[in-house]
Short mmCIF file of C-alpha atoms and ligand atoms in Angstrom, two decimals:
data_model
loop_
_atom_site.label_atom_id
_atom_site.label_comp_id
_atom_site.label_asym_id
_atom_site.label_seq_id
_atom_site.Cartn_x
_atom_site.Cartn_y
_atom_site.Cartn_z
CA UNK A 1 46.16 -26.52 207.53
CA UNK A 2 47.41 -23.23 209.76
CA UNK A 3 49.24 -20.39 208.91
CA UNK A 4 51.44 -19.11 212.76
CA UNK A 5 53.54 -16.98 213.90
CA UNK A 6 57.27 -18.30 214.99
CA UNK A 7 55.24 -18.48 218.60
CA UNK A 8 53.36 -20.48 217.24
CA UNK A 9 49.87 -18.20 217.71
CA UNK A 10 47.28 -19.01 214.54
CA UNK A 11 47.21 -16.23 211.59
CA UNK A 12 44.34 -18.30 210.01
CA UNK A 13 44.01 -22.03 209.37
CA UNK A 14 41.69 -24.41 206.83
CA UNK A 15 40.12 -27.03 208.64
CA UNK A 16 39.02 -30.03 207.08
CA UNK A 17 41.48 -29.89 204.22
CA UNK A 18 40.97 -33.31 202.98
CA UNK A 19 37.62 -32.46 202.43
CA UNK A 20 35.85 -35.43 203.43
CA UNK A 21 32.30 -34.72 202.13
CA UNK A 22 33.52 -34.76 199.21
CA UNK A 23 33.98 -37.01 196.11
CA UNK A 24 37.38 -35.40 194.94
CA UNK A 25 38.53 -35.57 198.40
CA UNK A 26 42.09 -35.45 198.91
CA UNK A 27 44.50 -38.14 200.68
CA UNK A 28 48.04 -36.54 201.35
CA UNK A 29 50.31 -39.67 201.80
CA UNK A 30 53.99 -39.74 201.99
CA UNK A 31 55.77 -40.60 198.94
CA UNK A 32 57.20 -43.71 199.84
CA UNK A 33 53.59 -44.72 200.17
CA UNK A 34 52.38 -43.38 197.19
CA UNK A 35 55.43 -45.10 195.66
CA UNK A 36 53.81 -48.05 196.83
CA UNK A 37 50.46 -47.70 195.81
CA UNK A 38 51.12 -47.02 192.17
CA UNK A 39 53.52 -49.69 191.70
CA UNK A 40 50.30 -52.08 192.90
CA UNK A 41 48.85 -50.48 190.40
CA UNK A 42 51.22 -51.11 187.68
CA UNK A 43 52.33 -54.77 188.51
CA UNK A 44 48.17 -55.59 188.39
CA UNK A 45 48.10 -53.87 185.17
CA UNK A 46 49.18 -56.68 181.86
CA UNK A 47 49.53 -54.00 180.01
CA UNK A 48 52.89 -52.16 182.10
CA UNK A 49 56.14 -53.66 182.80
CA UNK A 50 58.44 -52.52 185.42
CA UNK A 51 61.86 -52.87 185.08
CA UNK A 52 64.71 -51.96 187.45
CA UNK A 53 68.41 -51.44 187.18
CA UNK A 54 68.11 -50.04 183.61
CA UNK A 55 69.58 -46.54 182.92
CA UNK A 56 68.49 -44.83 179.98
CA UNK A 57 71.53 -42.99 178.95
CA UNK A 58 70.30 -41.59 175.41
CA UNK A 59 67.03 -41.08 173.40
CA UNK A 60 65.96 -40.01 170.30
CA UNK A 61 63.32 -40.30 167.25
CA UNK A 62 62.26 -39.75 163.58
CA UNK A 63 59.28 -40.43 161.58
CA UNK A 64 59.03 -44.06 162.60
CA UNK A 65 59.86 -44.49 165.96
CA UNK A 66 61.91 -43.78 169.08
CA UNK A 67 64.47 -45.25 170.55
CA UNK A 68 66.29 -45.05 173.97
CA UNK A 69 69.80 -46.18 174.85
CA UNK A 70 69.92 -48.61 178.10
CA UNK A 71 72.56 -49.32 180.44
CA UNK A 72 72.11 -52.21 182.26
CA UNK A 73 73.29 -53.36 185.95
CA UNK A 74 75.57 -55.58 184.48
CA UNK A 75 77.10 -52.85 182.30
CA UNK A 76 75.87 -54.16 178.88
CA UNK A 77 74.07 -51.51 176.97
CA UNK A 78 70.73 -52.37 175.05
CA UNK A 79 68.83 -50.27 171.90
CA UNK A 80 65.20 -50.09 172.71
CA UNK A 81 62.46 -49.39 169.98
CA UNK A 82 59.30 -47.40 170.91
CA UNK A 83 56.65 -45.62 168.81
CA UNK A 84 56.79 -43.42 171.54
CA UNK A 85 59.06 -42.64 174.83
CA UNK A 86 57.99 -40.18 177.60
CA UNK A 87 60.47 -39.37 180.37
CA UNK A 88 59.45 -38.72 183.37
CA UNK A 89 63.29 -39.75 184.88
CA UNK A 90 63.03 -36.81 187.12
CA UNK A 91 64.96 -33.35 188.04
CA UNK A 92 68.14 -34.70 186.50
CA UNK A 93 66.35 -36.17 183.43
CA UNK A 94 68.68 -37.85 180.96
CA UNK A 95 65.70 -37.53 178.47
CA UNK A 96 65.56 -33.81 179.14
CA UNK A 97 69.02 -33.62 178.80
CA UNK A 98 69.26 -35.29 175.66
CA UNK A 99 66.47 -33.38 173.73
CA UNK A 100 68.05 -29.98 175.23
CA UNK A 101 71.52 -30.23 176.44
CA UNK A 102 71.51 -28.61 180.03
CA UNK A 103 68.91 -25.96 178.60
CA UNK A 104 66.60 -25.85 181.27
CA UNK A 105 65.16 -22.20 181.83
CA UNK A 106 64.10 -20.52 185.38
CA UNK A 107 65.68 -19.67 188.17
CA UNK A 108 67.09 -21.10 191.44
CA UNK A 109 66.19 -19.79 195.23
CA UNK A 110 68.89 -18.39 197.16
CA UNK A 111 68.18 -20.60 200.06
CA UNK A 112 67.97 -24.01 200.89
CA UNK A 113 65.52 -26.07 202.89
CA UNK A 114 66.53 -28.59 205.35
CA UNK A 115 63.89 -31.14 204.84
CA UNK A 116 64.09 -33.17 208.51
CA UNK A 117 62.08 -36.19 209.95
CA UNK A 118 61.28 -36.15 213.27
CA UNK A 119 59.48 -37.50 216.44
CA UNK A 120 58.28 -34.87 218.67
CA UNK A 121 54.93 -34.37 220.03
CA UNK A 122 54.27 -31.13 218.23
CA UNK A 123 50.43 -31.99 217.76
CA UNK A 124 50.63 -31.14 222.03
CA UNK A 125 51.52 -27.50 221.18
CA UNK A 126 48.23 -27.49 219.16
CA UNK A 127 49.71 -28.41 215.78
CA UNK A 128 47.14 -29.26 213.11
CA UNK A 129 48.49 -31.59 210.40
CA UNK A 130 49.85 -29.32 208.31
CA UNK A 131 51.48 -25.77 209.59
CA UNK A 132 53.52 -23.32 207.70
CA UNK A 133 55.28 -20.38 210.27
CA UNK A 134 55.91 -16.98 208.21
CA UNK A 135 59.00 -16.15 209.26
CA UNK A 136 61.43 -13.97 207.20
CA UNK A 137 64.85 -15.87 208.83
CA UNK A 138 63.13 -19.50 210.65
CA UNK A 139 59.57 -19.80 208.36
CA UNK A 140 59.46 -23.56 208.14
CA UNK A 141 56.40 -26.73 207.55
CA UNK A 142 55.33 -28.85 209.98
CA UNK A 143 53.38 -31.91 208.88
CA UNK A 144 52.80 -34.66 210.26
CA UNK A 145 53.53 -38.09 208.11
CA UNK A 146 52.32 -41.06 209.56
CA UNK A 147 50.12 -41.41 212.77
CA UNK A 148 52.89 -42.95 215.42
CA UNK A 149 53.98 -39.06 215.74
CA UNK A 150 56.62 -39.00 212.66
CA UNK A 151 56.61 -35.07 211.38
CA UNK A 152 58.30 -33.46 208.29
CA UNK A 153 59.56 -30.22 209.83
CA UNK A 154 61.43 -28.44 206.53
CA UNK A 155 62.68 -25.38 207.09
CA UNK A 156 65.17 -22.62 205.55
CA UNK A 157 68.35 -21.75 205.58
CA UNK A 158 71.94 -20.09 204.10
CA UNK A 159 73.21 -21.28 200.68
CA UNK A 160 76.68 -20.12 202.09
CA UNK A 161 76.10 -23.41 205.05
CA UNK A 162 77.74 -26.78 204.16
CA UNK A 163 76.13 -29.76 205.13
CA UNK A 164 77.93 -30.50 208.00
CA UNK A 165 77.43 -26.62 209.01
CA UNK A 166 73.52 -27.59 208.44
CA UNK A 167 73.78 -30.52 210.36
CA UNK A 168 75.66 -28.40 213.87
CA UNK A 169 73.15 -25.22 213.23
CA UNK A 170 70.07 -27.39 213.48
CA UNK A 171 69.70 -28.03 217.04
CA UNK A 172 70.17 -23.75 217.40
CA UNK A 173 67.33 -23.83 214.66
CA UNK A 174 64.94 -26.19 216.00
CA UNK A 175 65.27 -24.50 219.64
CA UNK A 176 64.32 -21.13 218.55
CA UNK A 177 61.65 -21.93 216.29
CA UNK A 178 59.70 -25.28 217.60
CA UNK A 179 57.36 -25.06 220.30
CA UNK A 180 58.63 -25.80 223.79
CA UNK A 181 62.16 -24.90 222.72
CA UNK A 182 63.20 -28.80 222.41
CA UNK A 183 67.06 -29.60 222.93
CA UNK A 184 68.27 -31.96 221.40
CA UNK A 185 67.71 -35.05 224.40
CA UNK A 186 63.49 -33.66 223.35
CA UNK A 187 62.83 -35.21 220.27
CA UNK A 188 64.02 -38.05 218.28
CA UNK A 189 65.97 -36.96 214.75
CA UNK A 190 65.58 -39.47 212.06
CA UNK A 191 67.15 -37.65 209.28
CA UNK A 192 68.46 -34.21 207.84
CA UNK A 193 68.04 -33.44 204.48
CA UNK A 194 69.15 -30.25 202.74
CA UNK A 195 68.29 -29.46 199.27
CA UNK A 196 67.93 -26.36 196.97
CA UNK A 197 65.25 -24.99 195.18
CA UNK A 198 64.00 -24.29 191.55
CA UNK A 199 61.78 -22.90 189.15
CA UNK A 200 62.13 -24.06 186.14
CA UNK A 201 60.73 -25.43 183.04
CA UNK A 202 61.83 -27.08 179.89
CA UNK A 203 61.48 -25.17 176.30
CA UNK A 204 59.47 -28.35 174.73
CA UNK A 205 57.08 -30.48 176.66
CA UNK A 206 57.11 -32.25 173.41
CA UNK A 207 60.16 -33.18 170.30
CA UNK A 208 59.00 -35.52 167.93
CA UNK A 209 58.15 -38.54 169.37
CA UNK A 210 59.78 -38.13 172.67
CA UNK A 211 57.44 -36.32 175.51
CA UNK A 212 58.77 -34.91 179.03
CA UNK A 213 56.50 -34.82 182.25
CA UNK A 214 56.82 -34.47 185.97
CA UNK A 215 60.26 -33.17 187.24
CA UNK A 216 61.84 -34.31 183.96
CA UNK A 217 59.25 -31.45 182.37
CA UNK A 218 59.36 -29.02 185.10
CA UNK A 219 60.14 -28.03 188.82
CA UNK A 220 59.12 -26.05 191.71
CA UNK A 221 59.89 -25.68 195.10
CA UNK A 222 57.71 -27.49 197.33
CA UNK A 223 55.86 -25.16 199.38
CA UNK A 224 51.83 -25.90 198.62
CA UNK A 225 52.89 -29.51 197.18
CA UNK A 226 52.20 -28.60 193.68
CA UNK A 227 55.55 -30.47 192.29
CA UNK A 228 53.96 -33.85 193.02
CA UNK A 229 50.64 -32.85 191.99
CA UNK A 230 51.97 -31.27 188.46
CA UNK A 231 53.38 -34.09 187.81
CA UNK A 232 50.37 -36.55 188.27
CA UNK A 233 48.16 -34.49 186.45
CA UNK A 234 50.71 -34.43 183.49
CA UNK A 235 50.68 -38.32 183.13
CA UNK A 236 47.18 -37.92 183.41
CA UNK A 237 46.67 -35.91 180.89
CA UNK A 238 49.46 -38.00 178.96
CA UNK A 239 47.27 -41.15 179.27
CA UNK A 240 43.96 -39.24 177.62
CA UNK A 241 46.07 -38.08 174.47
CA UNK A 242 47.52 -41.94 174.01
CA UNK A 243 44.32 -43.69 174.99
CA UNK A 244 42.75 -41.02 172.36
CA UNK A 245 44.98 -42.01 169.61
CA UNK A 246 44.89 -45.51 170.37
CA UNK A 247 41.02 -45.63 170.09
CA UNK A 248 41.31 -43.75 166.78
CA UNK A 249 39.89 -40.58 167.96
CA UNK A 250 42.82 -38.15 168.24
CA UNK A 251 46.00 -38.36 165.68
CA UNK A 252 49.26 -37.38 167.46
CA UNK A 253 48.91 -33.71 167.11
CA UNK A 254 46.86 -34.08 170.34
CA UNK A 255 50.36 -34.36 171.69
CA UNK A 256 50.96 -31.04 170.93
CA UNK A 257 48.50 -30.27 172.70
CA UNK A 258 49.83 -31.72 175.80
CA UNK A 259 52.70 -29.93 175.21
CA UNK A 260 51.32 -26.64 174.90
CA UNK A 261 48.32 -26.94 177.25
CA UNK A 262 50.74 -28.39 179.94
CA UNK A 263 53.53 -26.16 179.96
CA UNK A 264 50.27 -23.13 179.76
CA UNK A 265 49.56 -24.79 183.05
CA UNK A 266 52.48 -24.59 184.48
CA UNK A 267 53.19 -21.07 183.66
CA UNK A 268 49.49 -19.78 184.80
CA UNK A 269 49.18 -22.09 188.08
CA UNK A 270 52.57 -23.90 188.94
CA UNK A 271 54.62 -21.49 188.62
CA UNK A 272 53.03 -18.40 190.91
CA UNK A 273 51.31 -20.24 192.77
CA UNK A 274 54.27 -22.19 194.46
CA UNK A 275 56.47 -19.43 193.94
CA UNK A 276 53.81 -17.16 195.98
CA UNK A 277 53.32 -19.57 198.81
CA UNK A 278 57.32 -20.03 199.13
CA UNK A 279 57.05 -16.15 199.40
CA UNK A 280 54.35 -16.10 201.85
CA UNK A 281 56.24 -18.14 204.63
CA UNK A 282 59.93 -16.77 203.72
CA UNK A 283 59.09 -13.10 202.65
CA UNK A 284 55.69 -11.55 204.54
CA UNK A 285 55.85 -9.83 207.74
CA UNK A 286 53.31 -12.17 209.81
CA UNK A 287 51.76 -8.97 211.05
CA UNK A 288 50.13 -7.78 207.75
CA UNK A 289 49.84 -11.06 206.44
CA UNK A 290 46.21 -10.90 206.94
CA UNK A 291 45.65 -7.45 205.31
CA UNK A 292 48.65 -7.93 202.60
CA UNK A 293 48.46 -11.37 201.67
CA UNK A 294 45.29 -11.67 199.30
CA UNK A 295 45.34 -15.85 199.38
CA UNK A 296 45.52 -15.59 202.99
CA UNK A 297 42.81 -13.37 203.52
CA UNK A 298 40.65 -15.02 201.34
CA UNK A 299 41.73 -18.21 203.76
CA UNK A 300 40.14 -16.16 206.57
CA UNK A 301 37.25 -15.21 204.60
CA UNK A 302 36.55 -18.79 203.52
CA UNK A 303 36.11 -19.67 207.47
CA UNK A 304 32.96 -18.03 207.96
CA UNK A 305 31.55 -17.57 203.71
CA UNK A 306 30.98 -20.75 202.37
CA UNK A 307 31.19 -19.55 198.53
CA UNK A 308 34.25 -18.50 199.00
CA UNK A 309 35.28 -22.10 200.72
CA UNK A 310 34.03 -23.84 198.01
CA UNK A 311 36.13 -21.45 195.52
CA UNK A 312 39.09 -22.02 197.55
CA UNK A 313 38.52 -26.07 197.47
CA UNK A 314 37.61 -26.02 193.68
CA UNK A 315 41.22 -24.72 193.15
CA UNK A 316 43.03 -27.09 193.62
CA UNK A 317 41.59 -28.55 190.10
CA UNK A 318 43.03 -25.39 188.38
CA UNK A 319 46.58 -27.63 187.68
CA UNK A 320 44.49 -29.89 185.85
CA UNK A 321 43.63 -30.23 182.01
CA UNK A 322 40.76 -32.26 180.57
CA UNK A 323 42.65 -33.69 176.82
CA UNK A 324 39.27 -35.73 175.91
CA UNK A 325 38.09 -32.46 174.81
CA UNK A 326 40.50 -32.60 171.23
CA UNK A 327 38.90 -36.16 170.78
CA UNK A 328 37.25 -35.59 167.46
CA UNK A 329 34.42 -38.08 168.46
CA UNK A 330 33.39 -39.65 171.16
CA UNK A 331 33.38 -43.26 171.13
CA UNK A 332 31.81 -45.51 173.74
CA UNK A 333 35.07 -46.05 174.71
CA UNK A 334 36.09 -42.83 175.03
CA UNK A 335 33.55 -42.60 177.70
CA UNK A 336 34.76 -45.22 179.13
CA UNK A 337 38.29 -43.40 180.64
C1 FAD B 1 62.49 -32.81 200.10
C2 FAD B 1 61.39 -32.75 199.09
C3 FAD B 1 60.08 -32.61 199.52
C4 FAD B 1 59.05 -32.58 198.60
N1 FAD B 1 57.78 -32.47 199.07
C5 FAD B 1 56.76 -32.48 198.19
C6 FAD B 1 55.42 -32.39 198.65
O1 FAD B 1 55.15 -32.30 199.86
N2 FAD B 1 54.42 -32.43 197.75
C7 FAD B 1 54.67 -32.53 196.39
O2 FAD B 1 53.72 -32.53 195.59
N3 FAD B 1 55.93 -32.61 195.91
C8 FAD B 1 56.98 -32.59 196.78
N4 FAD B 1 58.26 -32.68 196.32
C9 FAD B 1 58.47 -32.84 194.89
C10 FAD B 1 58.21 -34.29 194.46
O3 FAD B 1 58.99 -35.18 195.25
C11 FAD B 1 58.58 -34.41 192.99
O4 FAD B 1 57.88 -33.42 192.25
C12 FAD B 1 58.19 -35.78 192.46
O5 FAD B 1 58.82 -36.82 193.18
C13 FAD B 1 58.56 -35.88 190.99
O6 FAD B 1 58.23 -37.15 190.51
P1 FAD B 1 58.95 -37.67 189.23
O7 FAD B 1 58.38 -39.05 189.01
O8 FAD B 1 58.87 -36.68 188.14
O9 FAD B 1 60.49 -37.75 189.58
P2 FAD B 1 61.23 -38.66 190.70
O10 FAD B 1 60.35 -38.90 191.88
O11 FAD B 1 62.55 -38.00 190.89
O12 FAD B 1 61.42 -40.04 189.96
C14 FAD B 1 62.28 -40.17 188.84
C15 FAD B 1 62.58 -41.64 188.64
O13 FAD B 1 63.34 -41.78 187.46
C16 FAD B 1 64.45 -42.64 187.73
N5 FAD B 1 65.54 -42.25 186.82
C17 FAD B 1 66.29 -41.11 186.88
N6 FAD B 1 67.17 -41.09 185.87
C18 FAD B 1 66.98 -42.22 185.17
C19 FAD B 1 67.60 -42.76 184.01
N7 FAD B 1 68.59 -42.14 183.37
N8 FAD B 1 67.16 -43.96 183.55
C20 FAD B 1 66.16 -44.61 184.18
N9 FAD B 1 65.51 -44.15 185.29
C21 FAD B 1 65.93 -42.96 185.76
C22 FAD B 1 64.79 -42.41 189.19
O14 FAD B 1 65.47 -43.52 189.71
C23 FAD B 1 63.39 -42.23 189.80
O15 FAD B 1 62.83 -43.48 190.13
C24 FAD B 1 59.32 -32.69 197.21
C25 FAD B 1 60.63 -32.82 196.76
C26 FAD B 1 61.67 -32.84 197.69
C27 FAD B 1 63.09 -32.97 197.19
#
């Protein structure tokens, strides 16, 4: 992972990000593939079901139970029973819209970023695999996505652009910022995907028997990946409390809890963090990034000081939450997850 200039020269760069010494290494897939591998996951597990084509329009709970309204394909609309529901449908979350209206607190970029797909050799240039240029008008990340010499090149721009603006300015954009200056005959666009940006969390991770997580919960712009991440280590955390109460060690107030340790976490971690590293590539002047920037010169530190390597690799756990801790014993089972 490398910091450059728009020239593409290294400010400082993280080798061996994926760790591979370690046993909490890290494997960065694309989400399709990811996609992929947890719906394996799901369709070997007896105790999930995965349905498609069913659109929960409405939700809601008391004492007993929850329930969630269903639209199906077909148009027919269904009543489903739950003892609990947690939605995790996303940015636009019905179930988040439901609990809170369009009450969703935080604060949009003004800018948008052009996520593209492309082939061009840019690992020739000396591209590692991941590659964020600080540049205060074309900052942008390179990374490459599968090894056939696909890359994710997303970069900024306007809010006052359309798309079809976006789509005429990017050749202009990927000449002046890519190395070797490609036209448009150099490299082989698959798509062009502009989208805005957030921060923003809900009030409630938690109401009554209905819990939010991932997007549905809360959003971030994607510089630094943590969007994905938050969201993985919310289920995750999700799955303690409900394994917990289903062994009979936790009653649901470990869900409150989740709520409140979850939405501490993204306050304390999400939320700077991937607001700093959007402001690192869109907002620092590359020149004093390495005597302004204290992440970045801790990056540089970390090159030659192993303690301060391992410090930087050990946080990447800070997003996560260990909920076995409110078990109020621990079974053999417990031990078990
Ligand atoms: C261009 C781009 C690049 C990104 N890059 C990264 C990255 O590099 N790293 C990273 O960590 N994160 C990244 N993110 C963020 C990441 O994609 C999201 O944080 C993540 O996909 C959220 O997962 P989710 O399951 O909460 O929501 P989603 O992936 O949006 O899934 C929601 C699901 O709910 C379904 N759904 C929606 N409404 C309903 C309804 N009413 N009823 C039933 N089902 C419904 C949808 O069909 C969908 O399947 C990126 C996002 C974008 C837009």
């Amino acid at each position: 992972m490398t910091w450059r200039h728009r020239d593409g020269t290294v400010i400082t760069s993280i080798s061996d990000v994926a760790q591979p010494w370690s046993p909490d290494a890290l494997t960065v897939l694309p989400l399709n593939m990811l996609g992929t591998v947890l719906l394996r996951h799901c369709v070997a597990n007896e105790n999930v079901t995965v349905l498609w084509d069913k659109k929960v329009t409405d939700v809601g709970s008391d004492e007993k139970g929850a329930w969630a309204v269903v639209e199906k394909k077909d148009g027919g609309v269904e009543r489903w029973t739950a003892d609990y529901i947690c939605g995790c449908d996303g940015a636009n979350s019905q179930v988040r819209k439901s609990l809170f209206g369009n009450e969703f607190p935080g604060h949009t970029w003004d800018a948008q970023i052009i996520a593209t797909n492309v082939y061009y050799p840019l690992d020739k240039f000396g591209y590692d695999d991941i590659n964020f240029i600080i540049h205060n008008e074309d900052y942008y990340m390179a990374a490459k996505i599968t090894t056939d010499g696909l890359w994710r090149v997303s970069y900024g721009e306007d809010t006052k652009l359309s798309l079809a603006e976006v789509i005429a300015h990017q050749p202009t954009k990927y000449e002046r910022m890519l190395p070797g200056n490609p036209k448009p005959g150099d490299y082989k666009l698959l798509n062009v995907g502009p989208y805005r940006i957030h921060q923003r969390m809900a009030p409630k991770f938690r109401v009554g028997r209905i819990l939010l997580a991932a997007d549905a919960a809360h959003l971030c712009n994607p510089f630094g990946g943590l969007g994905l991440t938050g969201g993985l280590v919310d289920v995750g955390g999700l799955a303690e409390c409900f394994a917990g109460m289903q062994m009979g060690v936790a009653d649901d107030t470990i869900l409150d809890k989740y709520d409140e340790m979850r939405r501490l976490k993204y306050q304390e971690v999400i939320n700077p963090v991937s607001s700093d590293n959007f402001l690192r590539v869109s907002a620092t002047d590359p020149k004093e990034a390495l005597v302004k920037d204290e992440f970045l010169m801790m990056v540089e530190k970390a090159r030659t000081d192993k303690a301060t390597r391992d410090e930087l690799d050990q946080g990447v756990f800070a997003v996560c939450h260990d909920f076995t801790q409110y078990y109020n014993k621990q079974p053999k089972e417990a031990a078990r997850l």
